[in-house]
Coordinates of C-alpha atoms and ligand atoms in Angstrom, one line a residue:
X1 CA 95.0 15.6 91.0
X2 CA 91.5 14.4 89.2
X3 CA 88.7 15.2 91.1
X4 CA 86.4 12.6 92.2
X5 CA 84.0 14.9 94.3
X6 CA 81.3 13.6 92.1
X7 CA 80.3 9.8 93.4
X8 CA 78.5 7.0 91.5
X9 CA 75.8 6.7 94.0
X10 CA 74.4 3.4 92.8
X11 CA 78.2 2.4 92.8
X12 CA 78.3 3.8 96.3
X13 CA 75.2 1.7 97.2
X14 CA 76.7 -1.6 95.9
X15 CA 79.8 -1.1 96.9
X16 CA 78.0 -0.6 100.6
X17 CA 76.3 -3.7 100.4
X18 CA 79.1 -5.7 99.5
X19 CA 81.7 -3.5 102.3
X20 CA 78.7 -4.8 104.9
X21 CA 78.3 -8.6 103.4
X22 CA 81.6 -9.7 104.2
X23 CA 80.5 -13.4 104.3
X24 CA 82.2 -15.1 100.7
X25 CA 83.3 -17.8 100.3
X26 CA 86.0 -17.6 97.6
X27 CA 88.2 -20.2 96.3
X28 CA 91.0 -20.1 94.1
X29 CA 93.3 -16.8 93.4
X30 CA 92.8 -16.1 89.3
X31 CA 94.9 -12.6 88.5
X32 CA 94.2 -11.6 85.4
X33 CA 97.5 -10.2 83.7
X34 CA 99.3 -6.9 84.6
X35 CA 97.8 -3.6 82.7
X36 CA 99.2 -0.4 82.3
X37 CA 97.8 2.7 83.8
X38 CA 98.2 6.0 85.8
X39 CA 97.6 7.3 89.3
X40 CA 96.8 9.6 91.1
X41 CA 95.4 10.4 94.4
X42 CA 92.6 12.4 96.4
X43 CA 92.3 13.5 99.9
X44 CA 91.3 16.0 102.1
X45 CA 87.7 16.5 104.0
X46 CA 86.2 17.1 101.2
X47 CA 86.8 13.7 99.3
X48 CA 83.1 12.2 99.0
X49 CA 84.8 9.3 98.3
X50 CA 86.9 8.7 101.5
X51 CA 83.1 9.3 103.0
X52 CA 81.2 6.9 100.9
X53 CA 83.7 4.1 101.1
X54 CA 84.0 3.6 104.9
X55 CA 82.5 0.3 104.5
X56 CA 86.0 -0.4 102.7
X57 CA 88.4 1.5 105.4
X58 CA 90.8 4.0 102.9
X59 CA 92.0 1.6 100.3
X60 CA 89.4 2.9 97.4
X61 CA 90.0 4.4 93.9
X62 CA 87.6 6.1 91.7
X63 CA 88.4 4.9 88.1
X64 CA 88.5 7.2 85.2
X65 CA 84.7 6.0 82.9
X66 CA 87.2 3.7 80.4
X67 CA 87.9 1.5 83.3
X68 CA 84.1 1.8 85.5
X69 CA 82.4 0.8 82.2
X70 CA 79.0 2.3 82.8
X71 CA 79.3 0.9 86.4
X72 CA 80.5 -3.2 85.6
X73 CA 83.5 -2.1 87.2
X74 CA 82.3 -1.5 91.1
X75 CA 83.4 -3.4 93.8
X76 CA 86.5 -4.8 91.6
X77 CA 89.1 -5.1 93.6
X78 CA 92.2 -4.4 92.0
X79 CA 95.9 -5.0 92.6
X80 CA 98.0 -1.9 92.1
X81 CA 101.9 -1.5 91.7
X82 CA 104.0 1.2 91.2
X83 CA 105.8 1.1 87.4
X84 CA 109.1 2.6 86.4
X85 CA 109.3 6.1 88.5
X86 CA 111.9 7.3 91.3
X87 CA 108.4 8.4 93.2
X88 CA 108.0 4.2 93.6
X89 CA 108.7 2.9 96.8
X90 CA 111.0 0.1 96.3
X91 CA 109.9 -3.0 98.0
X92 CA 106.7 -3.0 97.8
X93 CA 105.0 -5.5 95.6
X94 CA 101.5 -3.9 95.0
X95 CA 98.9 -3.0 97.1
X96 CA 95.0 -3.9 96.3
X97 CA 91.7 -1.0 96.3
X98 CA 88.4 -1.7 96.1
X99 CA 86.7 0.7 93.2
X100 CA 84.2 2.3 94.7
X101 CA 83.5 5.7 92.8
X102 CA 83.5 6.9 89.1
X103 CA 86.4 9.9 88.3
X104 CA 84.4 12.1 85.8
X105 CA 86.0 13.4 82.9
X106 CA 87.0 16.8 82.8
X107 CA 87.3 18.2 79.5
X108 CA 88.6 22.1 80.1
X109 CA 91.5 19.9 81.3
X110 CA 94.1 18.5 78.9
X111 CA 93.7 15.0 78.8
X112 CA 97.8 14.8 80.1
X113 CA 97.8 17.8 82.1
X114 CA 94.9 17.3 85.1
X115 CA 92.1 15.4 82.9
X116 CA 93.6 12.2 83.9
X117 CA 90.4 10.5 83.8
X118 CA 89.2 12.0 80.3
X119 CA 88.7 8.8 77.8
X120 CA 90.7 7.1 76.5
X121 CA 92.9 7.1 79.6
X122 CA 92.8 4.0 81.8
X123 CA 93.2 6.1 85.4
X124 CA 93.0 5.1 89.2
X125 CA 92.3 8.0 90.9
X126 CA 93.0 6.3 94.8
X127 CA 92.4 7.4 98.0
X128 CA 95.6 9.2 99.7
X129 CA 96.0 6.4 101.9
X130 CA 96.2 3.5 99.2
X131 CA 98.2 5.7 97.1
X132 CA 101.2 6.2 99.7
X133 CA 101.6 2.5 99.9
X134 CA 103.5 2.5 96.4
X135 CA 104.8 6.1 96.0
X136 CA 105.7 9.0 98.0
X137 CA 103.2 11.7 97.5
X138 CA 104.8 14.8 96.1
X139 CA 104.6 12.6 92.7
X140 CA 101.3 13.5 92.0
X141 CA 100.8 11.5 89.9
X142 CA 102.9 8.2 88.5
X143 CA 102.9 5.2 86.2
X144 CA 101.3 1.8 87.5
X145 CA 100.7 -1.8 86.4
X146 CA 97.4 -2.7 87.7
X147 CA 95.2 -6.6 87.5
X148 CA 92.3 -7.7 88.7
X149 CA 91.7 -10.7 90.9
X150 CA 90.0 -13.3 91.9
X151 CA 86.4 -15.0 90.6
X152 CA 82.7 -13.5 89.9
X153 CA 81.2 -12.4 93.3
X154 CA 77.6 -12.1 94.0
X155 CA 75.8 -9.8 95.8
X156 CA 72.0 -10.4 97.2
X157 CA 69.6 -7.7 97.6
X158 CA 65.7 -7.9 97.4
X159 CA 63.0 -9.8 99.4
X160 CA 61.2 -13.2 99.1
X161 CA 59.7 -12.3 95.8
X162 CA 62.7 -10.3 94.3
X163 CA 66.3 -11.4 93.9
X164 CA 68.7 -8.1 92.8
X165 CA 71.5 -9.7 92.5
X166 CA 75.2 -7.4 91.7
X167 CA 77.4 -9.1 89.7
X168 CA 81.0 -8.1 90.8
X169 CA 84.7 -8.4 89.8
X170 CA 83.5 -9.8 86.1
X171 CA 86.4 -10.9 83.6
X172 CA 86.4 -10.9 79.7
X173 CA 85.2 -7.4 78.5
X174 CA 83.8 -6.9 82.3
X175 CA 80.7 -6.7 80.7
X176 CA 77.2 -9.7 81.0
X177 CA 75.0 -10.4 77.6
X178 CA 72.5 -12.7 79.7
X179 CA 71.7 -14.0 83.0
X180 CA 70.1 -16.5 84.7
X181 CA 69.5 -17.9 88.1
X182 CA 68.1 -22.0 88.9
X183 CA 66.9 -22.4 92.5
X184 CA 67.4 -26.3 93.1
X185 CA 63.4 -26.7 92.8
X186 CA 63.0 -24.3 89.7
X187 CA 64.3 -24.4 85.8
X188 CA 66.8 -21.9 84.8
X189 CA 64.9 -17.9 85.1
X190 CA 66.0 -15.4 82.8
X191 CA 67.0 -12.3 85.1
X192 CA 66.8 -9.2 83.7
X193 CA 68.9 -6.5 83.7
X194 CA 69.0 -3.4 86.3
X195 CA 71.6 -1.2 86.2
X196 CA 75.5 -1.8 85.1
X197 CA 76.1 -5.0 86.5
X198 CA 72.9 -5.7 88.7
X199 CA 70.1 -8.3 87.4
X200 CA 66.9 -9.2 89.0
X201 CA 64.2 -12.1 89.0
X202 CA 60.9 -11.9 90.2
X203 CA 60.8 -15.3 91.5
X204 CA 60.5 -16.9 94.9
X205 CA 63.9 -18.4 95.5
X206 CA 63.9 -18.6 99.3
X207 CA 65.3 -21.5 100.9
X208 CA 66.9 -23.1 97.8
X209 CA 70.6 -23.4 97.1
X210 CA 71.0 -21.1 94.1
X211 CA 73.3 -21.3 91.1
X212 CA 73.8 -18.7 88.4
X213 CA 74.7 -18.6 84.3
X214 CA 76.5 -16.0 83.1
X215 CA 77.1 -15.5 79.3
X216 CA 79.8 -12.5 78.4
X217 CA 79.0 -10.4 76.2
X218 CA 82.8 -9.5 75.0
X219 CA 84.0 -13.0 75.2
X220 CA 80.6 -15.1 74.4
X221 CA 81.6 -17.1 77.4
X222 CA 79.1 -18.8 79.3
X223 CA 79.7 -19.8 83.2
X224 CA 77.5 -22.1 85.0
X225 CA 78.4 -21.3 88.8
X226 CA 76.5 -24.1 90.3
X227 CA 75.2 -23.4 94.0
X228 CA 76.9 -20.5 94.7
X229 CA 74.4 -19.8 97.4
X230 CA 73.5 -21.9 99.8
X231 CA 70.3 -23.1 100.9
X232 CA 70.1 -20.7 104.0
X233 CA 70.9 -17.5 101.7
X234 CA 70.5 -14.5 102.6
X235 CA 69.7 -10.6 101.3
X236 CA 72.8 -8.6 102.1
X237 CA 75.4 -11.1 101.9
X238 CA 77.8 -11.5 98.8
X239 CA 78.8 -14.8 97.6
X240 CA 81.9 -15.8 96.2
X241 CA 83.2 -18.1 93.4
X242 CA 86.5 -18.9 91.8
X243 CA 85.2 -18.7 88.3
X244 CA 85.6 -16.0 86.0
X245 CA 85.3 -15.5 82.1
X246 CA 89.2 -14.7 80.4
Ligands
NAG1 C1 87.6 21.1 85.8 O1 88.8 21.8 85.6 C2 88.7 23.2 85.8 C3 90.0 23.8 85.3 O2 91.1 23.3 86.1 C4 88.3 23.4 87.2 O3 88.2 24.8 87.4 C5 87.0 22.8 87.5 O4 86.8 22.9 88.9 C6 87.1 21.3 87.2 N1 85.8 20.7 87.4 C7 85.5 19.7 88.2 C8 84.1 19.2 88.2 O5 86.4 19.3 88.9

């Protein structure tokens, strides 16, 4: 089993704020195709993570550092099913985890013997609980599809003069070139960039609907998700959208 002992505390922190902002308001379902992958699982007292996801109950996964790309990846929610091993339940469709830690690499571990999450491996390491709702246990470790759903979530933080907004659950190459926000009485305001997938403006935005463009940095994609917020927004809640780049 990878260890995952080690949390991503800004992760942890975002993921947090978006476990305790369960206002959102998304629309349509968008999957984005079925990925192959490995899984394994943690568990015990001593899983950090099981501690510093409560906000998400036990369905969590750390993800090897291909997959968290330098932190774009928390608060993804992914769906997860069992591929092609006798340790798969039959029956069970998928089920869907929340990523809400990084699994370090651990290089005085072969890559296919224990380093699961060493690059280049694509690896969920999930919480026990999550993990024994597609396989029985004693496997250790087996083969999934994984996909990721749904559209761009956003997630307030900050005070009237500071917007931090974490961008979650983004398409394409999961990664943002630029980003702006447009209160209904301002121009579009470049935000800058904070940490993985978290950009601020130092603008008073209170008490306007708010909309957001997004250009991808993989895919060169721009989306304009117009009043994603609504007038009345607030700090600590997560807004939802059904767009997403491809
Ligand atoms: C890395 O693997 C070695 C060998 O199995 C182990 O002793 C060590 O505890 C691991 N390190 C971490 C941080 O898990």
């Amino acid at each position: 089993m990878a260890s995952s002992l080690r949390s991503w505390s800004l992760c942890f922190l975002m993921a947090s704020i978006l476990a305790i902002s369960s206002k959102s308001t998304i629309a349509n379902f968008q999957p984005s195709p079925w990925q192959l992958a490995h899984a394994t699982f943690y568990g015990g007292a001593c899983g950090y993570g099981n501690l510093f996801a409560n906000g998400y109950g036990t369905d969590t996964a750390a993800l090897s550092s291909t997959l968290f790309n330098n932190g774009y990846a928390c608060g993804t929610c992914y769906q997860i099913k069992c591929f092609q091993s006798p340790w798969c339940y039959s029956g069970v469709t998928f089920t869907t985890v929340t990523a809400t830690n990084l699994c370090p690499p651990n290089w005085s571990q072969d890559s296919n013997a224990g380093g699961w999450c060493n690059p280049p491996r694509v690896h969920f390491d999930m919480s026990k609980p999550a993990f024994m709702k597609i396989a029985q246990w004693q496997a250790g470790i087996v083969p999934v599809m994984y996909r990721r759903t749904d559209g761009l979530r956003f997630s307030f933080q900050g005070n009237g003069y500071w917007l931090l907004v974490y961008v979650m659950n983004v398409g394409g190459g999961g990664d943002i070139a630029n980003m702006w926000v447009k209160g209904s009485q301002t121009g579009w305001i470049s935000m800058t960039h904070n940490w993985g997938a978290s950009y601020q403006a130092f603008a008073t935005l209170g008490g306007q609907p708010l909309s957001f463009r997004i250009t991808s940095y993989t895919t060169q994609e721009t989306i304009i998700a117009w009043n994603v917020a609504p007038a009345n927004w607030q700090v600590g809640l997560t807004y939802g959208t059904s767009l997403n780049f491809h």
